[in-house]
Coordinates of C-alpha atoms and ligand atoms in Angstrom, one line a residue:
M22 CA 0.0 0.0 0.0
D23 CA 1.0 3.6 -0.3
L24 CA 1.4 5.2 3.1
A25 CA 2.4 8.6 4.6
I26 CA 3.6 9.3 8.1
I27 CA 3.5 12.9 9.3
G28 CA 6.1 13.3 12.0
S29 CA 9.3 11.3 11.8
G30 CA 10.3 11.0 15.4
Y31 CA 10.6 8.0 17.8
V32 CA 7.1 6.7 16.7
G33 CA 6.8 8.0 13.1
L34 CA 10.3 6.9 11.9
V35 CA 10.1 3.4 13.4
T36 CA 6.5 2.9 12.2
G37 CA 7.5 4.1 8.7
A38 CA 10.6 1.9 8.5
C39 CA 8.7 -1.2 9.7
F40 CA 5.7 -0.5 7.3
A41 CA 8.2 -0.3 4.5
D42 CA 9.9 -3.5 5.7
V43 CA 6.8 -5.5 5.3
G44 CA 6.3 -4.3 1.7
H45 CA 4.4 -1.0 1.8
N46 CA 5.6 2.2 0.1
V47 CA 6.2 4.8 2.7
I48 CA 6.8 8.6 2.7
C49 CA 7.9 9.9 6.1
V50 CA 7.3 13.6 6.4
D51 CA 8.9 16.0 8.9
N52 CA 9.0 19.7 9.3
D53 CA 12.3 19.9 11.2
P54 CA 14.8 20.8 8.4
A55 CA 17.8 19.4 10.4
K56 CA 16.1 16.1 10.9
L57 CA 15.0 15.9 7.3
E58 CA 18.4 16.7 6.0
A59 CA 19.9 14.0 8.2
L60 CA 17.4 11.4 7.1
Q61 CA 17.8 12.3 3.4
S62 CA 21.6 12.0 3.7
G63 CA 21.4 8.5 5.2
K64 CA 21.8 9.5 8.9
V65 CA 19.4 8.2 11.5
P66 CA 18.7 11.0 14.0
I67 CA 17.6 8.7 16.9
Y68 CA 19.1 5.6 18.5
E69 CA 16.9 2.6 18.5
P70 CA 18.3 -0.9 18.3
G71 CA 18.1 -2.3 14.7
L72 CA 16.4 0.8 13.3
E73 CA 19.4 1.9 11.2
E74 CA 19.5 -1.4 9.3
V75 CA 15.8 -1.4 8.6
I76 CA 15.9 2.2 7.3
H77 CA 18.9 1.6 5.1
R78 CA 17.5 -1.6 3.7
N79 CA 14.2 0.0 2.7
V80 CA 15.7 3.3 1.5
S81 CA 17.9 1.3 -0.9
T82 CA 14.8 -0.5 -2.3
H83 CA 13.0 2.8 -2.6
R84 CA 10.1 1.6 -0.4
L85 CA 11.0 4.3 2.2
R86 CA 11.7 7.9 1.6
F87 CA 11.7 11.2 3.5
S88 CA 10.1 14.5 2.5
G89 CA 9.2 17.9 3.8
N90 CA 6.3 18.1 1.4
I91 CA 3.0 17.2 3.0
E92 CA 1.0 17.8 -0.2
E93 CA 3.0 15.3 -2.2
A94 CA 2.7 12.8 0.7
V95 CA -1.1 13.2 0.9
D96 CA -1.4 13.0 -2.8
K97 CA 0.6 9.8 -3.2
S98 CA -0.8 7.9 -0.2
Q99 CA -4.0 6.0 0.6
I100 CA -3.5 6.4 4.3
I101 CA -1.9 9.2 6.2
F102 CA -0.7 8.5 9.8
I103 CA -0.2 11.4 12.2
A104 CA 2.7 10.9 14.6
V105 CA 3.5 14.4 15.9
P106 CA 4.1 15.3 19.5
T107 CA 1.4 15.8 22.1
P108 CA 3.4 17.3 24.9
Q109 CA 2.2 18.2 28.3
K110 CA 0.9 21.7 28.9
P111 CA 1.6 23.4 32.3
N112 CA -1.9 22.5 33.5
G113 CA -1.4 18.8 32.7
D114 CA -3.5 18.9 29.5
A115 CA -2.1 17.4 26.3
D116 CA -1.1 20.1 23.8
L117 CA -3.0 19.2 20.7
S118 CA -1.8 22.1 18.6
Y119 CA 0.6 20.0 16.5
I120 CA -2.2 17.6 15.7
E121 CA -4.6 20.4 14.8
K122 CA -2.0 22.0 12.6
V123 CA -1.4 18.8 10.7
A124 CA -5.1 18.2 10.4
R125 CA -5.5 21.6 8.8
E126 CA -2.5 21.0 6.5
I127 CA -3.9 17.7 5.3
A128 CA -7.4 19.2 4.7
G129 CA -5.9 21.9 2.5
V130 CA -4.4 19.4 0.1
L131 CA -7.0 16.7 0.2
H132 CA -8.3 15.9 -3.3
S133 CA -9.9 12.5 -3.0
Y134 CA -10.7 9.8 -0.4
R135 CA -8.0 9.3 2.2
V136 CA -7.9 7.7 5.6
I137 CA -6.4 10.0 8.2
V138 CA -5.0 8.0 11.2
D139 CA -4.1 9.4 14.5
K140 CA -1.1 7.5 15.9
S141 CA -0.1 10.1 18.5
T142 CA -1.3 9.6 22.0
V143 CA -4.4 11.9 22.4
P144 CA -7.2 12.5 24.8
V145 CA -10.5 10.7 24.2
K146 CA -12.7 12.6 21.7
T147 CA -9.7 14.0 19.8
G148 CA -10.7 12.0 16.7
E149 CA -14.0 13.9 16.6
K150 CA -12.1 17.2 16.7
V151 CA -9.7 16.1 14.0
A152 CA -12.6 15.2 11.8
E153 CA -14.3 18.5 12.4
S154 CA -11.1 20.4 11.7
I155 CA -10.5 18.5 8.4
K156 CA -14.2 19.1 7.4
R157 CA -13.8 22.8 8.1
Y158 CA -10.6 23.2 6.0
N159 CA -11.5 20.7 3.3
K160 CA -11.1 23.0 0.3
H161 CA -11.9 20.4 -2.3
N162 CA -14.7 18.7 -0.4
A163 CA -12.8 15.4 -0.6
E164 CA -14.1 12.3 1.2
F165 CA -12.1 11.1 4.2
D166 CA -12.3 9.0 7.3
V167 CA -10.6 9.6 10.6
V168 CA -9.2 6.6 12.5
S169 CA -7.5 6.2 15.9
N170 CA -4.6 3.7 15.9
P171 CA -2.7 4.2 19.1
E172 CA 0.9 3.1 19.2
F173 CA 2.2 0.8 22.0
L174 CA 5.9 0.5 21.1
R175 CA 8.5 0.7 23.8
E176 CA 11.6 2.8 23.1
G177 CA 14.6 0.5 23.3
C178 CA 12.8 -2.3 21.5
A179 CA 10.6 -0.3 19.2
V180 CA 11.5 -2.2 16.0
R181 CA 10.6 -5.5 17.6
D182 CA 7.4 -4.1 19.2
L183 CA 6.4 -2.7 15.8
M184 CA 7.2 -6.0 13.9
Q185 CA 5.6 -8.3 16.5
P186 CA 2.9 -6.3 18.3
D187 CA 0.8 -7.9 21.1
R188 CA -2.3 -6.3 19.4
I189 CA -3.3 -3.7 16.9
V190 CA -6.1 -1.3 18.0
I191 CA -8.1 0.3 15.3
G192 CA -10.8 2.8 16.3
A193 CA -13.0 3.6 13.4
Q194 CA -16.6 3.9 12.3
S195 CA -16.4 3.4 8.6
E196 CA -16.1 -0.1 7.1
R197 CA -14.1 1.3 4.2
A198 CA -11.5 2.6 6.6
I199 CA -11.4 -0.5 8.7
A200 CA -10.8 -2.7 5.6
L201 CA -7.9 -0.5 4.5
M202 CA -6.4 -0.5 8.0
K203 CA -6.6 -4.3 8.2
Q204 CA -4.8 -4.4 4.9
V205 CA -1.9 -2.3 6.3
Y206 CA -1.5 -4.6 9.3
E207 CA -2.1 -7.9 7.6
P208 CA 1.6 -8.7 7.2
F209 CA 2.2 -8.3 11.0
M210 CA -0.1 -11.3 11.8
A211 CA -1.1 -9.8 15.1
P212 CA -4.6 -9.8 16.8
I213 CA -6.6 -6.8 15.6
L214 CA -9.1 -5.2 17.9
V215 CA -11.6 -3.0 16.2
T216 CA -13.4 -0.4 18.4
D217 CA -15.1 2.9 18.1
I218 CA -12.7 5.9 18.0
N219 CA -13.3 7.1 21.6
S220 CA -12.5 3.6 23.0
A221 CA -9.3 3.3 21.0
E222 CA -8.2 6.7 22.3
L223 CA -9.0 5.7 25.8
I224 CA -7.2 2.3 25.5
K225 CA -3.9 4.1 25.0
H226 CA -4.2 6.4 28.1
A227 CA -5.6 3.5 30.2
A228 CA -2.7 1.2 29.2
N229 CA 0.0 3.7 30.0
S230 CA -1.6 4.7 33.2
F231 CA -1.9 1.1 34.3
L232 CA 1.8 0.5 33.6
A233 CA 2.7 3.6 35.5
L234 CA 0.5 2.3 38.3
K235 CA 2.3 -1.0 38.4
I236 CA 5.6 0.8 38.7
S237 CA 4.3 3.0 41.5
Y238 CA 2.8 -0.1 43.2
I239 CA 6.2 -1.8 43.4
N240 CA 7.9 1.4 44.3
A241 CA 5.5 1.9 47.2
L242 CA 6.2 -1.7 48.2
S243 CA 9.9 -0.9 48.1
A244 CA 9.5 1.7 50.9
I245 CA 7.7 -0.9 53.0
C246 CA 10.4 -3.5 52.3
E247 CA 13.1 -1.0 53.4
A248 CA 11.2 -0.3 56.6
S249 CA 10.5 -4.0 57.3
G250 CA 13.8 -5.6 56.2
A251 CA 12.2 -7.5 53.3
D252 CA 13.7 -7.7 49.8
V253 CA 11.6 -6.0 47.1
E254 CA 13.2 -8.2 44.4
K255 CA 12.0 -11.3 46.1
V256 CA 8.6 -9.8 46.7
A257 CA 8.3 -8.8 43.0
D258 CA 9.2 -12.4 42.0
G259 CA 6.8 -13.8 44.5
I260 CA 3.9 -11.7 43.2
G261 CA 5.0 -11.5 39.6
T262 CA 5.0 -15.2 39.0
D263 CA 1.3 -15.1 39.5
K264 CA 0.1 -15.0 35.9
R265 CA -2.8 -12.7 36.9
I266 CA -0.2 -10.1 37.9
G267 CA 2.9 -10.7 35.7
R268 CA 6.5 -9.8 36.5
S269 CA 7.0 -7.1 34.0
F270 CA 6.8 -3.4 35.2
L271 CA 7.5 -4.6 38.7
N272 CA 11.1 -3.4 38.9
A273 CA 11.5 -1.0 41.9
G274 CA 13.7 2.0 41.1
I275 CA 13.9 5.8 41.2
G276 CA 10.6 6.2 39.3
Y277 CA 9.3 6.3 35.8
G278 CA 10.3 9.1 33.4
G279 CA 10.4 9.4 29.6
S280 CA 8.3 11.2 27.1
C281 CA 5.2 9.1 27.7
F282 CA 4.3 8.0 31.2
P283 CA 4.6 11.3 33.1
K284 CA 2.7 13.3 30.4
D285 CA 0.1 10.6 29.7
V286 CA -0.8 10.1 33.4
A287 CA -1.1 13.8 33.8
A288 CA -3.3 14.1 30.7
F289 CA -5.5 11.2 31.8
I290 CA -6.0 12.9 35.2
T291 CA -7.0 16.1 33.4
I292 CA -9.3 14.3 31.0
S293 CA -11.1 12.5 33.8
E294 CA -11.6 15.8 35.7
Q295 CA -12.9 17.4 32.5
L296 CA -15.4 14.5 32.1
G297 CA -16.5 15.0 35.7
V298 CA -15.1 11.7 37.0
P299 CA -11.7 12.5 38.6
F300 CA -9.4 9.5 38.4
T301 CA -7.8 10.3 41.8
L302 CA -5.9 7.0 42.0
L303 CA -3.6 8.3 39.3
K304 CA -2.7 11.3 41.5
E305 CA -1.3 8.8 44.0
V306 CA 0.6 7.1 41.2
Q307 CA 2.2 10.5 40.5
R308 CA 2.9 11.2 44.1
I309 CA 4.6 7.9 44.7
N310 CA 6.7 8.4 41.6
A311 CA 8.0 11.8 42.7
E312 CA 8.5 10.5 46.3
Q313 CA 10.7 7.7 45.0
K314 CA 13.4 10.0 43.7
D315 CA 13.1 12.1 46.9
R316 CA 13.7 9.1 49.1
F317 CA 16.7 8.2 47.0
L318 CA 18.1 11.7 47.4
K319 CA 17.6 11.5 51.1
V320 CA 19.7 8.3 51.3
I321 CA 22.4 10.0 49.3
R322 CA 22.4 13.1 51.6
D323 CA 22.2 11.0 54.8
T324 CA 25.2 9.0 53.7
L325 CA 27.5 11.6 52.2
W326 CA 26.4 14.4 54.6
V327 CA 27.7 17.4 52.6
L328 CA 27.7 17.1 48.8
R329 CA 29.5 20.4 48.1
E330 CA 32.8 19.8 46.2
K331 CA 32.4 16.0 46.3
K332 CA 33.0 14.2 43.1
I333 CA 29.9 12.1 42.2
A334 CA 29.9 9.7 39.3
I335 CA 26.6 9.1 37.5
W336 CA 26.0 6.1 35.3
G337 CA 23.1 6.6 32.9
L338 CA 21.3 9.7 31.6
T339 CA 18.6 8.3 29.4
F340 CA 15.2 7.5 30.9
K341 CA 15.7 3.8 30.2
P342 CA 18.4 1.6 28.6
D343 CA 18.8 1.1 24.8
T344 CA 17.7 4.5 23.8
D345 CA 19.2 7.9 23.4
D346 CA 16.0 9.6 24.7
I347 CA 16.5 11.8 27.7
R348 CA 13.1 13.5 27.7
S349 CA 11.8 13.7 31.3
S350 CA 14.6 11.4 32.4
V351 CA 14.9 11.0 36.2
A352 CA 18.6 10.5 35.6
I353 CA 18.9 14.1 34.2
D354 CA 16.9 15.4 37.2
L355 CA 19.4 13.6 39.6
V356 CA 22.4 15.2 37.8
A357 CA 20.7 18.6 38.2
D358 CA 20.0 17.9 41.9
M359 CA 23.6 17.0 42.6
L360 CA 24.9 20.1 40.7
R361 CA 22.5 22.3 42.7
E362 CA 24.0 21.0 45.9
G363 CA 27.5 21.9 44.7
A364 CA 28.7 18.4 43.8
Q365 CA 31.1 17.9 40.9
V366 CA 29.2 15.5 38.6
C367 CA 31.0 13.2 36.2
A368 CA 28.4 11.5 34.0
Y369 CA 28.5 8.8 31.4
D370 CA 25.8 7.2 29.3
P371 CA 26.3 4.8 26.3
K372 CA 23.9 6.6 24.0
G373 CA 22.5 9.7 25.7
M374 CA 25.5 12.0 26.0
E375 CA 24.9 14.0 22.8
K376 CA 21.4 15.0 23.8
A377 CA 22.3 15.4 27.5
R378 CA 25.0 17.9 26.6
M379 CA 22.4 20.3 25.2
I380 CA 20.5 20.5 28.5
K381 CA 21.2 23.8 30.2
A382 CA 20.4 22.6 33.8
I383 CA 23.2 20.1 33.7
A384 CA 25.7 22.1 31.6
D385 CA 28.2 22.2 34.6
A386 CA 28.5 18.4 34.6
T387 CA 31.6 16.8 33.1
F388 CA 30.7 14.2 30.5
V389 CA 33.2 11.4 30.0
N390 CA 33.6 8.6 27.6
S391 CA 33.3 5.5 29.7
A392 CA 31.8 4.1 32.9
L393 CA 35.3 3.5 34.3
E394 CA 36.4 7.1 33.5
A395 CA 33.4 8.4 35.4
V396 CA 34.3 6.7 38.7
E397 CA 38.0 7.8 38.7
D398 CA 38.6 9.4 42.1
A399 CA 34.8 9.6 42.8
E400 CA 33.4 9.7 46.3
A401 CA 30.2 8.0 45.3
L402 CA 28.6 6.4 42.2
I403 CA 25.0 6.8 41.4
I404 CA 23.4 4.3 39.0
A405 CA 20.5 6.0 37.3
T406 CA 19.8 3.9 34.2
E407 CA 20.1 0.1 34.0
W408 CA 22.2 -0.3 30.9
E409 CA 23.6 -3.8 30.3
E410 CA 27.0 -2.2 29.8
F411 CA 27.0 -1.2 33.5
A412 CA 26.0 -4.7 34.7
N413 CA 29.1 -6.0 32.9
V414 CA 31.7 -3.6 34.3
D415 CA 34.5 -5.1 36.3
L416 CA 33.5 -4.0 39.8
A417 CA 36.9 -4.7 41.3
V418 CA 38.3 -2.1 38.9
V419 CA 35.5 0.3 39.9
K420 CA 36.4 -0.2 43.5
E421 CA 40.0 0.4 42.8
K422 CA 39.4 3.7 41.0
M423 CA 37.0 5.3 43.5
R424 CA 38.2 7.4 46.3
T425 CA 35.5 6.1 48.6
A426 CA 33.6 3.0 47.4
I427 CA 30.0 4.0 47.9
V428 CA 27.3 3.1 45.4
F429 CA 23.7 4.3 45.2
D430 CA 22.0 2.0 42.8
G431 CA 18.7 3.5 41.7
R432 CA 18.0 0.5 39.5
N433 CA 19.0 -2.5 41.5
L434 CA 21.6 -3.6 39.0
F435 CA 23.8 -5.5 41.4
D436 CA 23.5 -8.1 44.2
P437 CA 24.0 -6.5 47.6
K438 CA 26.0 -9.5 49.0
T439 CA 28.4 -9.4 46.1
M440 CA 28.9 -5.7 46.5
A441 CA 29.6 -6.1 50.2
Q442 CA 32.2 -8.8 49.4
L443 CA 33.8 -6.6 46.9
G444 CA 34.2 -3.9 49.5
F445 CA 31.5 -1.4 48.6
R446 CA 29.0 0.4 50.8
Y447 CA 26.0 -0.3 48.7
H448 CA 22.5 1.3 48.8
S449 CA 19.8 0.1 46.5
I450 CA 16.0 0.3 46.3
G451 CA 13.8 -1.8 48.6
R452 CA 16.7 -3.9 49.9
A453 CA 18.8 -3.5 53.0
A454 CA 21.9 -1.3 52.6
V455 CA 25.2 -3.3 53.0
S456 CA 28.7 -2.4 54.1
P457 CA 32.0 -4.0 53.2
A458 CA 32.1 -7.5 54.4
Ligands
LIG286 N1 8.1 7.8 22.1 C1 7.3 6.7 22.5 O1 7.8 5.8 23.1 C2 5.9 6.7 22.1 C3 5.1 5.5 22.2 C4 3.8 5.5 21.9 C5 3.2 6.7 21.5 N2 3.9 7.9 21.5 C6 3.2 9.1 21.1 O2 3.5 9.3 19.7 C7 3.5 10.8 19.5 C8 4.9 11.1 18.9 O3 5.9 10.8 19.9 P1 7.4 10.8 19.5 O4 8.1 10.3 20.7 O5 7.6 10.1 18.2 O6 7.7 12.3 19.3 P2 9.0 13.0 18.6 O7 9.1 14.3 19.1 O8 10.2 12.1 18.6 O9 8.6 13.0 17.0 C9 7.6 13.9 16.5 C10 8.1 14.4 15.2 O10 7.0 15.2 14.6 C11 7.6 16.3 13.9 N3 6.6 17.3 13.6 C12 6.0 18.1 14.5 N4 5.1 18.9 13.9 C13 5.1 18.5 12.6 C14 4.4 18.9 11.4 N5 3.5 19.9 11.5 N6 4.6 18.4 10.2 C15 5.6 17.4 10.2 N7 6.3 16.9 11.2 C16 6.0 17.5 12.4 C17 8.8 16.7 14.8 O11 9.7 17.4 14.0 C18 9.3 15.4 15.2 O12 10.3 14.9 14.4 C19 3.2 11.4 20.8 O13 1.8 11.7 20.9 C20 3.6 10.3 21.8 O14 2.9 10.5 23.1 C21 5.2 7.9 21.8

């Protein structure tokens, strides 16, 4: 099929590349000249495992191309996917101005029947607004259908999630649009759930909020474990092996971040309030998430006493491993917190350094080229992101390099007993702190 994707970021670019990989002809559109230039010259502006290969493979067979021309994309495609940002406004609302702009732009160049699909995460009833908007600016009175097709990919394994999705949700009211959407997804051989548009939109916010809730649940449990001497990892295994609960998203840590959970939970709270049915449970999810980082900071302060002029190493800047995405990353907040207290921060991340260097709030940090370089002469090490690379570092060498061997592990990467045996003072989440054996 001939498809267009408007917005070539973490979602649009991966979606476009994977659609091309199963045989569709795809035009990925973006209005960021630097991003477009990079893509057109063969560079991939984001890091996502396996993405570069898929892009290069499909560009070389001409099934995938990049353009800044929305008119050409709309003209040449049967279906137009919208994958532009829906960031959080100061009041928690989702900012839908990017979606509205694209809807207007599409409407202005619509000449014959097209399916316009919203892939961005949007509040329930946005589909109705998009349809109204297109109708209003539909210069040539062309036929169209609006569909909601939320995206569930996880950064860090987005290509795999796109190629082997758990399910595809299609929210639509026209049989013609449903048939075309099923054709797009046929090669993926995944279960397809067809719903009305409002339900599809709600599914996405409900799914992300539930996952955030699961994280906050285990994080709240981690505080109880610390107070009672239990081990949160054992508790998570004990409840997670119950199939009704499941082990995933039960990893205690310093809280969720990233471009989705914080904003989507906030948006869902606002939506529920606007609908007159406040979802207060989600406010508790937010509170626990914020408190988790504060509890971690308190342990750091209680242990190190004064942070001023101390050299603190930080491993990890991205909001999760296997991505270069630092948006709303708790790791970045931690670096800023340490700098604010006068510490000398030496940070390292396998993929997030380039983007982190651009963040003003952490401009005073020193960015180094390896995990071992970061701990040189450090008085403490903070582990903020659970990269595999960190799990494989030779801890004896780390111990040797540090001035004082104190580790604050915000992601429970190591076994406390081993750390004590190696001579570290080791603090983690929801497990007893240990001192050198
Ligand atoms: N990142 C994720 O893991 C993820 C997962 C599921 C859903 N989502 C949702 O998908 C949407 C996109 O997220 P993202 O992470 O890909 O954002 P992103 O910022 O990485 O990408 C958005 C892209 O849209 C482009 N853009 C903005 N306005 C445009 C316009 N008028 N015309 C053409 N291009 C335009 C931007 O330049 C950017 O490249 C959001 O609603 C997000 O909540 C994200």
